[in-house]
Each structure stands twice: as structure tokens, then as C-alpha cells.
Coordinates of C-alpha atoms and ligand atoms in Angstrom, one line a residue:
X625 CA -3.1 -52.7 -29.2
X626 CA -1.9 -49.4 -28.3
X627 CA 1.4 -48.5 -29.9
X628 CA 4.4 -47.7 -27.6
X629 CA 7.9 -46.6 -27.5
X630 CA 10.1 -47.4 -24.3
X631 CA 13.5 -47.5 -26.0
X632 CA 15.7 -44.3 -26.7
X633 CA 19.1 -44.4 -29.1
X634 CA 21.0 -41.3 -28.0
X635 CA 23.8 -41.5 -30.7
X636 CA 26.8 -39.1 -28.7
X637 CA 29.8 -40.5 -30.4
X638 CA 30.5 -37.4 -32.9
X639 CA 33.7 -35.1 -32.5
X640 CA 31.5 -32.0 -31.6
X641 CA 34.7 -30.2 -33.9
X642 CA 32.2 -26.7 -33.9
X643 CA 33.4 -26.8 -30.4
X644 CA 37.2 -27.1 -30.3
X645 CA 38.7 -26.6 -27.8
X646 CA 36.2 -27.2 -25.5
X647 CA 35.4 -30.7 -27.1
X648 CA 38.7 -32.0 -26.7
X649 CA 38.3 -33.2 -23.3
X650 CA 34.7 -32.3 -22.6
X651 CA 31.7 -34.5 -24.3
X652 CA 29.9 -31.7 -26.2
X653 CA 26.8 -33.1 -24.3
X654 CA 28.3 -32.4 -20.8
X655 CA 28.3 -28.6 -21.8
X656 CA 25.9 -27.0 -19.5
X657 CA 22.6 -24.9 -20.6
X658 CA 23.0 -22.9 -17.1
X659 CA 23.3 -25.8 -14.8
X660 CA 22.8 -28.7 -16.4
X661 CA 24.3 -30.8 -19.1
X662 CA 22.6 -31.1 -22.4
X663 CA 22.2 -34.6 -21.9
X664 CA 20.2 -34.4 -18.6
X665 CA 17.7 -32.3 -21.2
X666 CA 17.4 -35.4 -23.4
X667 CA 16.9 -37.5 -20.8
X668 CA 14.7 -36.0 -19.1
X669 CA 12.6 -35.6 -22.4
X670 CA 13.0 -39.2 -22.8
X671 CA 11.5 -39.9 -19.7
X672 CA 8.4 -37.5 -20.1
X673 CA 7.7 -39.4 -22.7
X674 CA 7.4 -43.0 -21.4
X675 CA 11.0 -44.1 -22.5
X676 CA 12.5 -47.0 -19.9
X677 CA 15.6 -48.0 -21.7
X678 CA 18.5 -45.6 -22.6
X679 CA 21.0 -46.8 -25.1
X680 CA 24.0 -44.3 -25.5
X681 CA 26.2 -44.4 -28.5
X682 CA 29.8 -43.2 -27.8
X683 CA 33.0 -43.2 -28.4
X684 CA 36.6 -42.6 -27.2
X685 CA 37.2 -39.5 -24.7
X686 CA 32.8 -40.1 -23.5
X687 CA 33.9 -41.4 -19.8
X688 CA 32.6 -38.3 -18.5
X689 CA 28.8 -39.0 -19.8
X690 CA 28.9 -43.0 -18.0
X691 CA 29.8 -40.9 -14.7
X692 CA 27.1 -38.5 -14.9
X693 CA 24.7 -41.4 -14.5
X694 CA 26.5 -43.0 -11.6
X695 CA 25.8 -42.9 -8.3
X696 CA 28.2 -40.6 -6.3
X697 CA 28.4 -41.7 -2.8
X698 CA 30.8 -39.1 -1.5
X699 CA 29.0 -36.0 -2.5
X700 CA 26.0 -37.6 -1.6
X701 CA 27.0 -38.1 2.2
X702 CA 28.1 -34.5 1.8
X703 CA 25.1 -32.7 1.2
X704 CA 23.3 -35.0 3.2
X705 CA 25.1 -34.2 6.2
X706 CA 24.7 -30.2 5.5
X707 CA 21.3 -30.7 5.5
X708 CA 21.2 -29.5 1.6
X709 CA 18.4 -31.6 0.4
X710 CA 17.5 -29.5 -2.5
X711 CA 20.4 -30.3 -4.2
X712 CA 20.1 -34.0 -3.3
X713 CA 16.8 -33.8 -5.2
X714 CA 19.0 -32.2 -8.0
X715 CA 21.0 -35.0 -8.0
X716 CA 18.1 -37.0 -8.2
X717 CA 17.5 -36.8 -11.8
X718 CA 20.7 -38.0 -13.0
X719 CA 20.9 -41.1 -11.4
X720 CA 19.6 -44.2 -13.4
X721 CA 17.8 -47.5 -12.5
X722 CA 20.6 -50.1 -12.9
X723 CA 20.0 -51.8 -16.0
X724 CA 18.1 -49.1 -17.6
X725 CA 21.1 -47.7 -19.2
X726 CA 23.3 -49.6 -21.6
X727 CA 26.4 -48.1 -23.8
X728 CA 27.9 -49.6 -27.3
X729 CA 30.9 -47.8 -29.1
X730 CA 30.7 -46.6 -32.5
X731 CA 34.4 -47.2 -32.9
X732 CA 35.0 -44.6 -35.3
X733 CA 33.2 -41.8 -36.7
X734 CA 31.5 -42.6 -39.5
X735 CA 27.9 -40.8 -39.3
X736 CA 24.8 -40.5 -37.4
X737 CA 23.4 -43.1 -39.6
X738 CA 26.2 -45.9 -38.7
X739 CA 26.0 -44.7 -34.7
X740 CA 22.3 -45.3 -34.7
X741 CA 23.1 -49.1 -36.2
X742 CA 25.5 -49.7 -34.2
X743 CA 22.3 -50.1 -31.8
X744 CA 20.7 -52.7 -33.6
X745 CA 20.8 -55.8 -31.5
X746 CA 20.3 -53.5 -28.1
X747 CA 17.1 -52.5 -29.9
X748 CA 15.5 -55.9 -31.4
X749 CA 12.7 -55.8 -33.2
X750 CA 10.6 -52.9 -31.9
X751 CA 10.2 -49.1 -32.6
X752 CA 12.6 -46.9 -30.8
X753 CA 13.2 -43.3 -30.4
X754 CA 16.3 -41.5 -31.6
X755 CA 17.6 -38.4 -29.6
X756 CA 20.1 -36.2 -30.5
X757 CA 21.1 -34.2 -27.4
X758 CA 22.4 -31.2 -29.1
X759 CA 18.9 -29.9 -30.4
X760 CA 17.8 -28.7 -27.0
X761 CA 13.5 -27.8 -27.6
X762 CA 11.6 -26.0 -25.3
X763 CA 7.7 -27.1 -25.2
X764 CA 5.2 -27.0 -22.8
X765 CA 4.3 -31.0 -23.5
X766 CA 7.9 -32.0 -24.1
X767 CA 8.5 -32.5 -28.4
X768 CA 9.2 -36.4 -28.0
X769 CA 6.0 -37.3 -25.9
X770 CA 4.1 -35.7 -28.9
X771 CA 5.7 -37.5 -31.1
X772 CA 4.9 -40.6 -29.1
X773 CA 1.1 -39.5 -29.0
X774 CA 1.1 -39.1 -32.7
X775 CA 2.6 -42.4 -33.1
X776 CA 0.2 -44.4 -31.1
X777 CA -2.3 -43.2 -33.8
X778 CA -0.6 -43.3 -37.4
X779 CA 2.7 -46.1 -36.2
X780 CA 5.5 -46.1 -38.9
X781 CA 8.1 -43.6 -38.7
X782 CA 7.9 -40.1 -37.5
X783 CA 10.5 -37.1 -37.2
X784 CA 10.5 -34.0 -35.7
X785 CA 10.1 -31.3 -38.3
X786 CA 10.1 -27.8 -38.7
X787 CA 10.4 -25.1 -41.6
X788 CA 13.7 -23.1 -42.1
X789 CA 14.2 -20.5 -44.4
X790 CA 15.1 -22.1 -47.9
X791 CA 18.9 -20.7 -47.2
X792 CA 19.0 -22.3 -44.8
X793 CA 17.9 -25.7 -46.2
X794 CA 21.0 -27.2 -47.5
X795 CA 22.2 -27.6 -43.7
X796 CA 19.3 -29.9 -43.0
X797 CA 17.8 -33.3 -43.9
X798 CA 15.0 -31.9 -46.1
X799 CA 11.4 -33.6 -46.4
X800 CA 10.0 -34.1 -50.0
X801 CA 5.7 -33.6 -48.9
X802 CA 3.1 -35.6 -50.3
X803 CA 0.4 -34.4 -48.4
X804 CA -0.4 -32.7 -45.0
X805 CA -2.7 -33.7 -42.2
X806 CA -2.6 -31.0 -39.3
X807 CA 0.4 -31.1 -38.0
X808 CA 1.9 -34.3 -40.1
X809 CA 2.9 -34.5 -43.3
X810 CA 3.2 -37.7 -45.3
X811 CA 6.5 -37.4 -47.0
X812 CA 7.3 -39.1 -50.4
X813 CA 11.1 -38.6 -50.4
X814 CA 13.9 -36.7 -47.5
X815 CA 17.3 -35.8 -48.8
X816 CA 20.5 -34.8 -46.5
X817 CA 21.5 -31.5 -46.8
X818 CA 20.4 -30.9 -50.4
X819 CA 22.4 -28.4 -52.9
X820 CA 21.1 -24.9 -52.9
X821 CA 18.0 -24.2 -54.4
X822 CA 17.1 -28.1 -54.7
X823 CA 15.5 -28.2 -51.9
X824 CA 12.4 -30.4 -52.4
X825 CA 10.9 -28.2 -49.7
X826 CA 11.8 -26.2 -46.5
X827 CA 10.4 -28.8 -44.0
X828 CA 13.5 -29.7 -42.3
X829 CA 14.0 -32.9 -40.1
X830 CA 15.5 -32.1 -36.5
X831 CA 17.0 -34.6 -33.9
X832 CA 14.3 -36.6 -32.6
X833 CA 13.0 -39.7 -34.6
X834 CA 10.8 -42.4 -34.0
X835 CA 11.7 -45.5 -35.9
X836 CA 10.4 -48.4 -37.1
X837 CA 13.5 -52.1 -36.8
X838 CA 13.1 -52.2 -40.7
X839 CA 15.2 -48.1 -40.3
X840 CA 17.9 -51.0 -38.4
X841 CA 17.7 -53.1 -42.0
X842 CA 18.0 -50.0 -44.7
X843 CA 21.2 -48.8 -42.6
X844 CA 22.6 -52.4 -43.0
X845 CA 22.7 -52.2 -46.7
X846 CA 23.0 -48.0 -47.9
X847 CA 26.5 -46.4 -48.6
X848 CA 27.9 -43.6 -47.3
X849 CA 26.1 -40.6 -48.4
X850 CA 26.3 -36.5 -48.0
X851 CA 29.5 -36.0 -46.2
X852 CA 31.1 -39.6 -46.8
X853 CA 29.1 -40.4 -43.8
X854 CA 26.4 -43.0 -43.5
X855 CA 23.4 -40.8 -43.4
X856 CA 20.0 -41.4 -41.1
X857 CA 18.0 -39.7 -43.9
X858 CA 19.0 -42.5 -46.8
X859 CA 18.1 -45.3 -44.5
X860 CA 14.5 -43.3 -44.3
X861 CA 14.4 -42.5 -48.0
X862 CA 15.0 -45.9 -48.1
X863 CA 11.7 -47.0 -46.6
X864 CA 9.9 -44.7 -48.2
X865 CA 11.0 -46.2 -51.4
X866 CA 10.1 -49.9 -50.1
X867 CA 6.5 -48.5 -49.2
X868 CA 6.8 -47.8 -45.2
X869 CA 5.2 -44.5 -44.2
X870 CA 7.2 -41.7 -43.0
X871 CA 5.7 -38.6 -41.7
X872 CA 7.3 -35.4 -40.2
X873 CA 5.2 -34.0 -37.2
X874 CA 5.5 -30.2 -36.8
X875 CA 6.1 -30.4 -33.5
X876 CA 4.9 -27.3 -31.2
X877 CA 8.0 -25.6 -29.4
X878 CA 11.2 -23.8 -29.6
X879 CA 14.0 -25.5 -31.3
X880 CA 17.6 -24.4 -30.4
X881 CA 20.9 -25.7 -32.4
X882 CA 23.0 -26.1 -29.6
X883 CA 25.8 -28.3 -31.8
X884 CA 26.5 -24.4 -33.0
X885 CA 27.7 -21.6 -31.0
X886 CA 25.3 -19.0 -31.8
X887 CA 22.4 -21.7 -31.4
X888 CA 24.4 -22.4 -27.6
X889 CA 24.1 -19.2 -26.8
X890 CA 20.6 -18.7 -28.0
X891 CA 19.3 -21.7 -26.0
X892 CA 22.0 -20.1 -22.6
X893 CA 19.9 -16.4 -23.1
X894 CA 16.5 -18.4 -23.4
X895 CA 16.8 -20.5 -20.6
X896 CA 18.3 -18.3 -18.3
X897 CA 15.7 -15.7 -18.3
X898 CA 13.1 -18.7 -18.0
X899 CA 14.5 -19.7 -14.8
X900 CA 12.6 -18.4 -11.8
X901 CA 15.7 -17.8 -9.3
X902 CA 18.0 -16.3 -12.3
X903 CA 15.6 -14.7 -14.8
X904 CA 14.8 -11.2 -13.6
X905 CA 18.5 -10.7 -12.3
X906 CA 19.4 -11.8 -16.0
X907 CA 17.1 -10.0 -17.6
X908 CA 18.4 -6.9 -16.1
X909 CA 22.2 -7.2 -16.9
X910 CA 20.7 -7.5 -20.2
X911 CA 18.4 -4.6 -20.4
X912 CA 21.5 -2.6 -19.2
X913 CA 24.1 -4.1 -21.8
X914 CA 21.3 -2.9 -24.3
X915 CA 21.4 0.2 -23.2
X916 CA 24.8 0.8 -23.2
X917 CA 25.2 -0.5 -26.8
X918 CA 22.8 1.9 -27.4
X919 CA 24.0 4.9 -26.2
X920 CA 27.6 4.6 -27.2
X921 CA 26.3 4.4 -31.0
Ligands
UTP16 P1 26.8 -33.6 -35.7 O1 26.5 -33.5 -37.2 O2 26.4 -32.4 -34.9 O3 28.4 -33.9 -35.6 O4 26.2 -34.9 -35.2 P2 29.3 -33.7 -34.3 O5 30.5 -34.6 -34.5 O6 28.5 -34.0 -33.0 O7 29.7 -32.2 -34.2 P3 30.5 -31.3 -35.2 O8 29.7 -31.1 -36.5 O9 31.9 -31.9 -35.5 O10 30.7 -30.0 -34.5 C1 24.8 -35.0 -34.9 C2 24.6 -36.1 -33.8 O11 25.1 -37.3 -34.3 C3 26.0 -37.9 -33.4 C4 26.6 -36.7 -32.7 O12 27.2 -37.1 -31.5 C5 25.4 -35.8 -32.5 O13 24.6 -36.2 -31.4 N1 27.0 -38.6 -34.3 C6 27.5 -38.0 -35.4 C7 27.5 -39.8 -33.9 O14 27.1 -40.4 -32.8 N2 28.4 -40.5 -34.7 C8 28.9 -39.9 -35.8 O15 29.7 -40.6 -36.5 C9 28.4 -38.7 -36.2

């Protein structure tokens, strides 16, 4: 039996505090990378890679998120009648088959850990895909339907991973490497954001998982961890520690941290010159911003 994956978690019920005051009205996952909102990113990696159920995880203040995925009649009819079909087919992508999209609140914010169980009973008893809409990755073969690949081969759990520079560890849940097989590696231990220079290693886990129910289980019964938060990495360590296999996949592509401001911009600056109708006119204003830097120093 071929191993699949149709159900995505996307857990969006943190404060997004890195962007204050921005976040105060506006999900941090409505923020647009040039035109469209991170979240139309994640889904449309979701979908790439086989996924037919989206569960969203959210919280007070999210209502803008449920009405990106609704129908909107109104501007519909608009653009219709002005003949603007390319932006119809925009539009396109954001609308969702109806019962393909369910939300549950995480009433308070109490980690990524406790927002992914929060999920439980939506997910049953199958493997499901985690998604965290504010890593934003830019791959030729989007980074989840790798993931999904690998997983039809090895099963268990997998998470994205990728080296950072060891100072950079101790902002990252942090694989501990028994052994490495191309692009997996079998890992023997993960800690959350591990005190400098303790870093088992600098393989660090970003935000796309794929998950086995017993992940559901381990979160049932760990404590709050790093933070005070209930952590996704202990419920993981946790399964490593009853036997289940974990392995990090080195995913191929270009990660950007777009729950940070320099990582927003980053991802803005690498998207925008990528874009076939904006990139040359971008990369231009750029060229000449250089330039001027340059010469007044
Ligand atoms: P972050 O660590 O980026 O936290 O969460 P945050 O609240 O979104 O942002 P800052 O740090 O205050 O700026 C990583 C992911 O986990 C989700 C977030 O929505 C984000 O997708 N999350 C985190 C929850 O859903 N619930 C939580 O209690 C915490």
C-alpha cells in the first residue's frame, strides 16, 4: 500500500508580536509577499503536494483568514462584467471546495505544540502534514511534496531540515543525528531551541512536518517546555524515545523566515525580482539604490 498524506494542520493562532503593529488587526499570514498573502503560499504548497483537507488552527482577531477562502460574489460579478478574466483566475486559487476546509480555536496561546493538538479529532488516526505559513520556501518541486515522496518510501515522521550556522542554533528546534542517508537523516534525539553551544548539531527543523497520530498522543501527555509553551519538538523527542523513527529531509530550496522582519523582506526582494511582470523594473530600482549608496560613501 502506497503511503499518503491528504490532511494539512496549518496552526495560525500565534500573536505574530515580531510584527506589532501590524499584527494587531492584520493575521500575520494575510501579510502579502507582493500580492499574495502568506497563506495562499501554504496552500498552494499544500495542494501541490496531494493535500485535500485543510484544518486551520486560529484564534481571536483570525476573521480575516475564514474570508480569504470565501467566495466573494460582489467582486466577482465585477470583474466579470469588465471583462477582467485574469484576475478572476487570480481569484481562483483562493476559493475552497466546501467542506475541504475546517477551523478549531486554540483558545489561548499556549504553543505550537498545543495548537497542533488542538487538531486531534479533525485529524483521526492517519498521518498529516503540519504547515506553518510563516516559512515561505522557494523550490522548484514544492518542499512539502518532497517530503511526501520521501514518506511514501521510509513512513514515520519526517521534518523539513536544514543547517544554520551554530549561532544561530539556539533559535531553532535542533536534530540530534544518528545517521544520514542522502538527503535524510535518522535522528536519535531534537531539542527546542537549545542553550548556546549545546547544540547537539546544526541541523535545524523548519515549519513543515509530516506526522504520524501517535505525535497526537505524546502532545496529550508532555509539559510545557522551552518558553512555557507546549513544544512540537518534545512530542517528537517523545517518539523517538518510545522507538518511532524520525528523520529530517534536507529538503532542496530556499527557506525564508518570514515570522521576522529581515526574513519578510528577504523573501519581498526574492520574490519580486522572480516575478516575470515586476522583476526587471525591480531589479533596476535596485541596481540604482546600489549605486547611489555607493557613490555617496
Ligand atoms: P511563532 O513562534 O512564530 O509565534 O509561531 P507567533 O506568535 O506566530 O509570532 P511572534 O513570535 O509572537 O512574532 C510559529 C507558528 O506556530 C503558530 C503560529 O501561528 C505560527 O504559525 N502558533 C504558535 C500557534 O498557532 N499557537 C501558539 O500558541 C503559538
Amino acid at each position: 500500500m502506497k503511503r499518503k498524506v491528504s490532511k494539512a494542520v496549518f496552526p495560525v493562532a500565534g500573536l505574530g508580536t515580531r510584527f506589532l503593529p501590524a499584527t494587531k488587526s492584520i493575521p500575520k499570514e494575510i501579510m502579502t509577499l507582493v500580492d499574495r498573502p502568506l497563506i495562499q503560499y501554504a496552500i498552494d504548497e499544500a495542494r501541490a503536494a496531494g493535500i485535500r483537507e485543510f484544518i486551520f488552527v486560529t484564534s481571536r482577531g483570525k476573521s480575516a483568514l475564514e474570508d480569504y477562502f470565501d467566495h466573494a460574489p460582489e467582486l466577482e460579478n465585477v470583474l466579470r462584467k469588465a471583462g477582467k478574466d485574469h484576475l478572476l483566475e487570480a481569484l481562483k486559487a483562493t476559493n475552497m471546495e466546501s467542506g475541504a476546509i475546517a477551523y478549531i480555536r486554540q483558545h489561548r496561546p499556549m504553543g505550537l505544540g498545543h495548537a497542533v493538538w488542538c487538531a486531534k479529532r479533525l485529524v483521526g488516526n492517519e498521518a498529516f502534514a503540519v504547515i506553518l505559513p510563516d516559512d515561505v520556501i522557494a523550490a522548484e518541486k514544492p518542499c512539502l511534496a518532497q517530503m511526501v515522496e520521501a514518506y511514501a518510501e521510509t513512513g514515520g515522521n519526517i521534518v523539513a531540515a536544514m543547517e544554520v550556522a551554530p549561532s544561530q542554533a539556539s533559535s531553532y528546534g535542533i536534530l540530534d543525528i544518528a545517521e544520514e542517508n542522502g538527503p535524510l537523516v535518522r535522528a536519535k534525539g531534537m531539542v527546542e531551541k537549545p542553550a548556546a553551544g549545546t547544540a547537539p548539531s546544526n541541523v535545524a527543523v523548519i515549519g513543515r512536518y509530516i506526522l504520524t497520530p501517535r505525535i497526537m498522543q505524546n502532545l496529550s501527555r508532555i509539559k510545557p517546555g522551552a518558553g512555557g509553551e507546549i513544544q512540537l519538538t518534545d512530542a517528537i523527542a517523545a517518539e523517538i524515545a518510545r522507538g518511532g523513527n524520525v528523520f529530517g529531509y534536507r529538503f532542496r530550496g530556499q527557506r525564508f523566515d518570514c515570522g521576522s522582519k529581515a526574513g519578510f523582506l528577504k523573501a519581498t526582494v526574492a520574490f519580486g525580482l522572480a516575478r516575470e511582470d515586476l522583476g526587471a523594473e525591480f531589479w533596476d530600482y535596485l541596481a540604482e539604490m546600489f549605486a547611489m549608496r555607493r557613490a555617496a560613501q
